[in-house]
Every structure is written in structure tokens, then in C-alpha cells.
Amino acid sequence: MVIFRLFVILLIAFAMTLLTSFALKAETDFALESGDQFTATLLSEYGQISNFLNQGSDEKSTSYIKIEPSVFIQTQLSRHLIQLATKVSHYQFNNFSEDDHNNLLFKPSYFFKLDHNKTLFADIKLQESYEYRGTGLSLGNAESITSGDDKKSLAANIGYLYGQIDSVAKLKLSIGQEDFRYKTRRAENKALDRVDQSVAASFDYLLSGKTYFATDLAYTQSNFQNNSPLNKDIYALLVGMKWQSTAITQLQALIGYQRLTFEETLFASDTRFKWRVDINWQPTNFMQMNINTQRNYETTNRIVDSYRVVDSTNLQLTHQLTDYFQTSAVVGYKQEKVVYLEQTINEDYLYSEVRLNYQRNDWLTVFAGFTFKELTASDDRLNNQGNSLSLGFNVNI
């Protein structure tokens, strides 16, 4: 906790130095879209899943129904901007009614414009989600439990923005806390209850034209309330460039360093190369491509003491075929190195999705989709693959 407070003090000092060192050329408007807004959507989906329990053999299939209403509200009062986003996802499974569940997202946000280029912000995010059997805690052992696990997280952040979209220099500071816990099987899962406290800073400085020099700093302290040997600190530094040469191409590439240390000597400290690359390319009005790749430390999702090093790459393509038809494709590949006390296991996750949308008018979209996912691990008992088909519609109000 002393380290966390010291880091906050140093970060604030660093920010004040920057604020007095650079004269910014800023826009006179909010970076966010101003004004009052209201959007309500209703998604309904029917589908078939080939391997519901994520097993390597004896696969079990099921059909499902998904109903997902969501609402976004924004109101502006002079220099105050208030937002509320909420979404409820309801799932029912024909052959596995014990896994019927609801996911919840509730996120209010507040922005206060101190000046034309200075903004304070705060947000709270409540999220309840479901961990399917054969994933996470029950990976490779789906039939050891009678239903999946419910998870809950509550996060709060406050921060400060200095600059505008086309400023010579842009600064973002944030401080946050997240409480995470499993709601089910508490006797076992309480070992993973944790509180994360984090501090982050990002700074971009215009070198020439549309080229920015970029730096990102982040620090996270994780406290496991019922498993103190897993208490840890994560430090990360990224340095690189951001380009927006034209409206067609935007690119950011940052490389750096990350370090993981534990409060106790359960695990040795770990230091690794870190990166984050984002590419957005829109060669025509009808086609768009996005590529993202990055490396991060991630918290254990196993009862056995461990931590994860995750390299992820995602590719997304969208193509507007006609005024009414649009196709999209997503391919994601994630390499996880799961570090235990006695061994290290590699897990490679592949995910792909193809989707066809038919937008009949401004308020109704009909879609059909196909997904494929596969896990290949150094422990053969974890290997599995499956696919799903879906058909549904989305109504916007």
C-alpha cells in the first residue's frame, strides 16, 4: 500500500510538470459528442452450439435462445455531461437448463469540463457474468460441477484529461479500484476474491504533421483477501509512436517493459518484453480492417496458485456489399503461458466468426453468424474445439 501511495504522488508530480511545460493548441469543443442522446436496442438470437461443455471427447450439443435489451442515455447540462449505459443478456439452453443465466452491465459516467481543454471524469462499472463449464476454473473437467460459475466485479475510476483531439500534447491520468469475486461455490472460489488498485498515465506529443510520440505508464496492486501469497504488483511502461497520416490509415505501435513481483516468495519475480500495436485501415468507403496485438500479465483463473502471461492478436474485417448487406469476419488468437509452482503450461486459443447483416431500415437489422473456437494445450487433456450457428435480429429505437 505504501508503494501504491508513493506511485500516486510521483504520478501527480509528473503530471503537474508536464502541464506547466507545454503550451497546447486545442479545439474549443468537447472530445466527446455533446448534447442529449437516447438509444435503446433489443437483440434476439437463436442458435446451436456443438460442444457446450468444451470437452475433448463425448461432445454434447444444445440449442439456445438469447435476449439482450440495452439502453444508453446521455444528458448535457452546461459543462456537465452525464452518461448511463446498461445491458442485460438472458440465455436459455434447451439441453442444459441448469446453465440458464443472466449477464449484467451497468455503467454510469460523469464528465466535467473545467476549460476548453481540461476535463475531469469519473465512472462506475458493475458487471455480472457467467463462466461456462469447461472453461476457467473447470477447464478440462466440465462434468465436475453441475453448472457454471457466476462472477461479479465492481470498478470505479476517476481521472483527468488535458488536451483535445488535435492538440500538440495530450495527457490522461486515472486512478481506479476493482473488486472481483466469484458468487458461486464460495468454499473453494473465495480464494480468488481480490481488490485491484491501479494508476495509469498516458502522454502523447506531436512531433510533426500527424505523428505523435506516445508513452503509457501503469501500475496495479492486487490484494487477494483470502490467499495472500498471490498478492502482487504489476508495473508497465510503453513507449512508441502514433500516426494518423490520412483518414484512411491510423497506426500506433508501442513497445516496452513489464514487471511482476509478489508480496511473498511463492513465485519469483518476472520481467518481460511488452508491446501494443493497433492498425486501422479503410482503403475504401465499403471496407475496413482493424488489427490489434499486445502482451499482458493476467490474473489467475485457476484455484491452484498461478499467474498468466498472455499474448493476443485480433483481426477484424468488415465489408459493405450493398446498401443493405454487410459481411464481417473476426479472427482471434491468444497464447497463454500459465505459470504454476511446479510447472508451466501453454494454452493456445483460436476464435473465428463470420457474420452477415441485412439492414432493412434504420431500426431493424437481421443477422446470421457462424463461430469456431479451439483450444490446443501442452496438457492434452485440455484440448477441445467447437462451433455454433446463430440467427437473430436487432431493433434500435
Coordinates of C-alpha atoms in Angstrom, one line a residue:
M1 CA 0.0 0.0 0.0
V2 CA 2.9 2.3 0.7
I3 CA 4.2 1.7 -2.8
F4 CA 0.8 2.5 -4.3
R5 CA 0.6 5.8 -2.5
L6 CA 4.1 6.8 -3.4
F7 CA 3.4 6.0 -7.1
V8 CA 0.3 8.2 -7.0
I9 CA 2.3 11.1 -5.5
L10 CA 5.0 10.7 -8.2
L11 CA 2.4 10.5 -10.9
I12 CA 0.7 13.7 -9.8
A13 CA 4.1 15.5 -9.7
F14 CA 4.9 14.2 -13.1
A15 CA 1.6 15.4 -14.5
M16 CA 2.0 18.9 -13.0
T17 CA 5.4 19.2 -14.5
L18 CA 4.0 18.3 -17.9
L19 CA 1.1 20.7 -17.6
T20 CA 3.4 23.7 -16.9
S21 CA 5.9 22.7 -19.6
F22 CA 3.7 22.6 -22.7
A23 CA 1.5 25.2 -24.4
L24 CA -1.4 23.3 -26.0
K25 CA -3.2 24.1 -29.2
A26 CA -6.7 22.7 -28.5
E27 CA -10.1 22.7 -30.1
T28 CA -12.9 24.6 -28.4
D29 CA -15.3 21.7 -28.2
F30 CA -15.7 18.6 -26.1
A31 CA -13.8 15.5 -27.3
L32 CA -17.0 13.5 -26.6
E33 CA -20.1 14.0 -28.7
S34 CA -22.1 16.7 -26.8
G35 CA -25.8 17.1 -26.4
D36 CA -28.6 14.8 -25.2
Q37 CA -28.9 11.3 -26.5
F38 CA -31.1 8.3 -26.0
T39 CA -30.6 4.8 -27.6
A40 CA -32.4 1.6 -26.8
T41 CA -31.8 -1.7 -28.6
L42 CA -33.3 -5.2 -28.3
L43 CA -31.3 -8.2 -29.7
S44 CA -32.9 -11.6 -30.0
E45 CA -30.9 -14.6 -31.2
Y46 CA -31.5 -18.3 -31.7
G47 CA -28.6 -20.7 -32.2
Q48 CA -27.0 -24.2 -32.0
I49 CA -23.8 -25.0 -30.0
S50 CA -21.9 -28.2 -31.0
N51 CA -19.7 -28.7 -27.9
F52 CA -21.4 -26.9 -25.0
L53 CA -19.2 -28.4 -22.2
N54 CA -16.0 -27.7 -24.1
Q55 CA -14.8 -31.3 -23.9
G56 CA -12.2 -33.1 -25.9
S57 CA -14.4 -36.1 -26.5
D58 CA -18.1 -37.1 -25.9
E59 CA -19.2 -33.7 -27.2
K60 CA -22.8 -32.6 -26.2
S61 CA -24.7 -30.1 -28.3
T62 CA -27.7 -27.8 -27.5
S63 CA -29.8 -25.1 -28.9
Y64 CA -30.1 -21.7 -27.2
I65 CA -32.1 -18.5 -27.1
K66 CA -30.5 -15.1 -26.2
I67 CA -32.5 -11.9 -25.4
E68 CA -30.5 -8.8 -24.8
P69 CA -32.0 -5.3 -24.2
S70 CA -29.7 -2.4 -23.7
V71 CA -30.1 1.4 -23.1
F72 CA -27.7 4.3 -23.5
I73 CA -28.7 7.8 -22.1
Q74 CA -26.7 11.0 -22.2
T75 CA -27.6 14.4 -21.0
Q76 CA -25.6 17.6 -21.0
L77 CA -26.1 20.5 -18.6
S78 CA -23.7 23.3 -19.4
R79 CA -20.2 21.9 -18.6
H80 CA -21.6 18.7 -17.1
L81 CA -22.0 15.6 -19.2
I82 CA -23.7 12.5 -17.7
Q83 CA -24.0 9.1 -19.3
L84 CA -25.6 5.8 -18.4
A85 CA -25.1 2.5 -20.2
T86 CA -26.9 -0.6 -19.2
K87 CA -27.3 -4.1 -20.7
V88 CA -28.9 -7.3 -19.6
S89 CA -28.2 -10.6 -21.5
H90 CA -30.5 -13.5 -20.9
Y91 CA -29.5 -17.0 -22.1
Q92 CA -31.6 -20.2 -22.1
F93 CA -30.3 -23.6 -23.2
N94 CA -32.5 -26.4 -24.4
N95 CA -30.5 -29.4 -23.1
F96 CA -28.7 -27.6 -20.2
S97 CA -31.4 -25.6 -18.3
E98 CA -29.1 -25.6 -15.2
D99 CA -26.8 -23.2 -17.1
D100 CA -29.5 -20.7 -17.9
H101 CA -28.2 -17.3 -16.7
N102 CA -28.3 -13.5 -17.0
N103 CA -25.3 -11.2 -17.6
L104 CA -25.5 -7.6 -16.4
L105 CA -23.6 -4.5 -17.3
F106 CA -24.4 -1.2 -15.5
K107 CA -22.1 1.8 -16.1
P108 CA -22.8 5.5 -15.2
S109 CA -20.2 8.1 -16.2
Y110 CA -19.7 11.7 -15.5
F111 CA -17.6 14.4 -17.2
F112 CA -16.9 18.0 -16.1
K113 CA -15.3 20.4 -18.4
L114 CA -13.0 22.7 -16.4
D115 CA -11.9 24.5 -19.5
H116 CA -11.9 24.0 -23.3
N117 CA -9.0 21.6 -23.0
K118 CA -9.3 20.3 -19.4
T119 CA -11.8 17.7 -18.3
L120 CA -12.4 15.7 -15.1
F121 CA -14.2 12.3 -15.4
A122 CA -15.5 9.5 -13.1
D123 CA -17.2 6.3 -13.8
I124 CA -18.5 3.2 -12.0
K125 CA -18.9 -0.2 -13.7
L126 CA -20.9 -3.1 -12.3
Q127 CA -20.6 -6.3 -14.2
E128 CA -22.0 -9.8 -13.6
S129 CA -21.0 -12.5 -16.0
Y130 CA -21.1 -16.3 -16.3
E131 CA -18.2 -18.7 -16.7
Y132 CA -19.3 -21.7 -18.7
R133 CA -18.4 -25.3 -17.7
G134 CA -15.2 -26.5 -19.3
T135 CA -13.6 -23.0 -19.1
G136 CA -11.8 -21.1 -16.4
L137 CA -12.0 -22.9 -13.1
S138 CA -13.4 -26.1 -14.6
L139 CA -11.2 -26.2 -17.7
G140 CA -10.7 -29.8 -18.8
N141 CA -13.2 -31.0 -16.1
A142 CA -16.6 -29.7 -17.0
E143 CA -18.6 -32.5 -15.5
S144 CA -17.1 -32.0 -12.0
I145 CA -19.7 -29.2 -11.5
T146 CA -23.4 -29.1 -12.1
S147 CA -23.5 -25.6 -13.6
G148 CA -21.1 -22.8 -14.4
D149 CA -19.8 -20.1 -12.1
D150 CA -21.2 -16.6 -11.6
K151 CA -18.7 -13.8 -11.4
K152 CA -19.1 -10.2 -10.2
S153 CA -16.9 -7.2 -10.5
L154 CA -17.4 -3.6 -9.3
A155 CA -14.9 -1.0 -10.6
A156 CA -14.6 2.8 -10.1
N157 CA -12.3 5.2 -11.8
I158 CA -11.6 9.0 -11.6
G159 CA -9.3 10.9 -13.9
Y160 CA -8.2 14.0 -15.7
L161 CA -7.9 14.8 -19.4
Y162 CA -5.7 17.6 -20.7
G163 CA -5.8 18.4 -24.4
Q164 CA -8.1 17.9 -27.4
I165 CA -8.1 15.6 -30.4
D166 CA -5.6 17.7 -32.4
S167 CA -3.6 19.2 -29.5
V168 CA 0.2 19.3 -29.7
A169 CA 0.2 17.4 -26.4
K170 CA -2.4 15.2 -24.7
L171 CA -2.4 13.8 -21.2
K172 CA -4.7 11.3 -19.5
L173 CA -4.4 10.4 -15.8
S174 CA -6.6 7.9 -14.0
I175 CA -6.8 6.2 -10.6
G176 CA -9.1 3.2 -10.0
Q177 CA -10.2 0.3 -7.9
E178 CA -11.9 -3.0 -8.9
D179 CA -13.4 -5.6 -6.5
F180 CA -13.8 -9.1 -8.0
R181 CA -15.3 -12.3 -6.7
Y182 CA -17.0 -15.5 -7.7
K183 CA -20.6 -15.7 -6.4
T184 CA -20.9 -19.5 -6.6
R185 CA -19.1 -22.3 -4.8
R186 CA -17.8 -19.9 -2.2
A187 CA -16.0 -22.5 -0.1
E188 CA -13.5 -23.1 -3.0
N189 CA -13.7 -19.9 -5.0
K190 CA -13.3 -17.4 -2.2
A191 CA -9.5 -17.9 -2.6
L192 CA -9.8 -15.8 -5.8
D193 CA -11.5 -12.8 -4.2
R194 CA -9.3 -9.8 -4.9
V195 CA -9.1 -6.0 -4.9
D196 CA -7.1 -4.3 -7.6
Q197 CA -5.9 -0.7 -7.2
S198 CA -4.5 0.9 -10.3
V199 CA -2.8 4.1 -11.5
A200 CA -2.3 4.9 -15.2
A201 CA -0.9 7.8 -17.2
S202 CA -0.6 8.3 -21.0
F203 CA 1.0 11.2 -22.8
D204 CA 1.1 12.0 -26.5
Y205 CA 3.3 14.8 -28.0
L206 CA 3.0 15.9 -31.6
L207 CA 6.4 15.6 -33.4
S208 CA 5.3 16.6 -36.9
G209 CA 2.3 16.5 -39.1
K210 CA 0.2 13.7 -37.7
T211 CA 2.9 11.8 -35.9
Y212 CA 2.8 11.6 -32.1
F213 CA 5.4 10.4 -29.6
A214 CA 3.5 8.3 -27.1
T215 CA 4.2 7.0 -23.6
D216 CA 2.0 4.8 -21.3
L217 CA 2.6 4.1 -17.6
A218 CA 0.6 1.7 -15.5
Y219 CA 0.8 0.3 -12.0
T220 CA -1.6 -2.3 -10.5
Q221 CA -1.6 -3.7 -7.0
S222 CA -3.7 -6.9 -6.5
N223 CA -4.7 -8.0 -3.0
F224 CA -6.2 -11.4 -2.6
Q225 CA -8.3 -11.2 0.6
N226 CA -8.2 -15.0 1.3
N227 CA -5.0 -16.0 -0.4
S228 CA -2.2 -13.5 0.5
P229 CA 0.6 -15.4 -1.2
L230 CA -0.9 -14.3 -4.5
N231 CA -0.7 -10.6 -3.6
K232 CA 1.2 -8.9 -6.4
D233 CA 2.3 -5.7 -8.1
I234 CA 2.5 -5.1 -11.8
Y235 CA 4.5 -2.3 -13.4
A236 CA 4.3 -1.5 -17.1
L237 CA 5.9 1.1 -19.4
L238 CA 5.3 1.5 -23.1
V239 CA 7.0 4.0 -25.5
G240 CA 6.3 4.4 -29.2
M241 CA 4.6 6.3 -32.0
K242 CA 1.1 7.1 -33.1
W243 CA 0.4 8.0 -36.7
Q244 CA -2.8 9.3 -38.4
S245 CA -1.4 10.0 -41.9
T246 CA -4.8 10.2 -43.5
A247 CA -8.4 9.4 -42.7
I248 CA -7.7 6.0 -44.4
T249 CA -4.9 4.8 -42.1
Q250 CA -4.3 5.1 -38.3
L251 CA -1.5 3.3 -36.6
Q252 CA 0.0 3.1 -33.1
A253 CA 3.0 0.9 -32.1
L254 CA 4.4 0.9 -28.6
I255 CA 7.0 -1.3 -27.0
G256 CA 8.3 -1.5 -23.5
Y257 CA 8.7 -3.4 -20.3
Q258 CA 6.5 -5.1 -17.7
R259 CA 7.4 -6.5 -14.3
L260 CA 5.5 -8.7 -11.9
T261 CA 6.5 -9.0 -8.2
F262 CA 4.8 -10.9 -5.4
E263 CA 4.4 -9.8 -1.8
E264 CA 5.6 -13.2 -0.6
T265 CA 8.2 -15.6 -2.1
L266 CA 5.6 -18.0 -3.5
F267 CA 6.7 -17.1 -7.1
A268 CA 9.9 -15.5 -8.3
S269 CA 9.6 -12.0 -9.8
D270 CA 9.1 -11.9 -13.6
T271 CA 10.2 -9.3 -16.1
R272 CA 9.2 -9.4 -19.8
F273 CA 9.1 -7.5 -23.0
K274 CA 5.7 -5.8 -23.6
W275 CA 4.0 -4.4 -26.7
R276 CA 0.8 -3.0 -28.1
V277 CA 0.1 -2.4 -31.8
D278 CA -3.1 -1.1 -33.3
I279 CA -3.8 -0.7 -37.1
N280 CA -6.9 0.8 -38.6
W281 CA -7.1 0.7 -42.4
Q282 CA -10.1 1.8 -44.5
P283 CA -9.0 1.7 -48.2
T284 CA -12.5 2.3 -49.5
N285 CA -15.8 3.5 -48.2
F286 CA -17.0 -0.1 -48.2
M287 CA -14.1 -1.9 -46.5
Q288 CA -12.4 -1.5 -43.1
M289 CA -9.8 -3.6 -41.3
N290 CA -8.5 -3.5 -37.7
I291 CA -5.5 -5.4 -36.3
N292 CA -4.6 -5.4 -32.6
T293 CA -1.8 -7.3 -30.9
Q294 CA -0.5 -7.0 -27.3
R295 CA 1.1 -8.7 -24.4
N296 CA -0.1 -8.5 -20.8
Y297 CA 0.1 -10.2 -17.4
E298 CA -3.3 -11.5 -16.4
T299 CA -4.6 -12.7 -13.0
T300 CA -5.0 -16.4 -12.3
N301 CA -8.3 -18.0 -13.3
R302 CA -7.5 -21.3 -11.5
I303 CA -7.9 -22.4 -7.9
V304 CA -4.3 -23.7 -8.0
D305 CA -1.8 -20.8 -7.4
S306 CA -0.7 -19.4 -10.7
Y307 CA -0.4 -16.4 -13.0
R308 CA -0.6 -15.9 -16.7
V309 CA 1.4 -14.2 -19.5
V310 CA -1.0 -13.6 -22.4
D311 CA -0.1 -12.7 -26.0
S312 CA -3.2 -11.8 -28.0
T313 CA -3.8 -10.9 -31.7
N314 CA -7.1 -10.0 -33.2
L315 CA -8.1 -9.2 -36.8
Q316 CA -11.5 -7.8 -37.8
L317 CA -12.7 -7.1 -41.4
T318 CA -16.0 -5.5 -42.4
H319 CA -17.2 -5.1 -46.0
Q320 CA -20.4 -3.3 -47.1
L321 CA -21.6 -5.4 -50.0
T322 CA -24.7 -3.3 -50.9
D323 CA -26.8 -0.6 -49.2
Y324 CA -28.5 -3.4 -47.2
F325 CA -25.9 -6.2 -46.8
Q326 CA -22.7 -6.2 -44.8
T327 CA -20.3 -9.0 -44.0
S328 CA -17.8 -9.1 -41.2
A329 CA -15.1 -11.6 -40.1
V330 CA -13.2 -11.8 -36.8
V331 CA -10.1 -14.0 -36.1
G332 CA -8.6 -14.0 -32.6
Y333 CA -5.5 -15.9 -31.5
K334 CA -4.4 -16.0 -27.8
Q335 CA -1.3 -17.7 -26.4
E336 CA -1.4 -18.1 -22.7
K337 CA 1.6 -19.2 -20.6
V338 CA 0.1 -20.4 -17.3
V339 CA 2.8 -20.4 -14.6
Y340 CA 2.3 -22.8 -11.7
L341 CA 4.6 -23.5 -8.7
E342 CA 5.9 -26.7 -10.2
Q343 CA 5.3 -26.3 -14.0
T344 CA 4.3 -24.1 -16.8
I345 CA 1.5 -25.0 -19.3
N346 CA 1.0 -23.4 -22.7
E347 CA -2.6 -22.9 -23.9
D348 CA -3.3 -21.6 -27.4
Y349 CA -6.9 -20.3 -28.1
L350 CA -8.2 -19.7 -31.6
Y351 CA -11.5 -18.0 -32.2
S352 CA -13.2 -17.1 -35.5
E353 CA -16.5 -15.6 -36.5
V354 CA -18.2 -14.9 -39.8
R355 CA -21.4 -12.8 -39.9
L356 CA -23.8 -11.5 -42.5
N357 CA -26.0 -8.5 -41.6
Y358 CA -29.1 -7.3 -43.5
Q359 CA -30.1 -3.8 -42.5
R360 CA -33.7 -3.5 -43.7
N361 CA -34.0 0.1 -42.4
D362 CA -32.7 2.4 -39.7
W363 CA -34.2 0.4 -36.9
L364 CA -34.1 -3.2 -37.9
T365 CA -31.1 -5.5 -38.7
V366 CA -31.3 -9.2 -39.3
F367 CA -28.2 -11.3 -39.0
A368 CA -26.8 -14.8 -39.3
G369 CA -23.4 -16.0 -37.9
F370 CA -21.0 -18.9 -37.6
T371 CA -18.3 -19.2 -35.0
F372 CA -15.4 -21.7 -34.5
K373 CA -13.2 -22.0 -31.4
E374 CA -10.3 -24.3 -30.5
L375 CA -8.0 -24.8 -27.5
T376 CA -4.7 -26.5 -28.0
A377 CA -2.6 -27.0 -24.8
S378 CA 0.6 -28.7 -23.8
D379 CA -1.6 -30.8 -21.5
D380 CA -3.6 -32.9 -24.0
R381 CA -6.5 -33.3 -21.5
L382 CA -7.5 -29.7 -22.0
N383 CA -7.7 -29.8 -25.8
N384 CA -11.2 -29.1 -27.3
Q385 CA -13.0 -27.4 -30.2
G386 CA -16.5 -26.4 -31.1
N387 CA -18.7 -24.3 -33.3
S388 CA -22.0 -22.6 -33.3
L389 CA -24.6 -21.2 -35.7
S390 CA -26.9 -18.3 -34.9
L391 CA -29.7 -16.3 -36.4
G392 CA -31.3 -13.2 -35.0
F393 CA -32.4 -9.6 -35.3
N394 CA -31.6 -6.3 -33.7
V395 CA -34.1 -3.5 -33.1
N396 CA -32.9 0.1 -32.5
I397 CA -35.1 2.8 -31.0

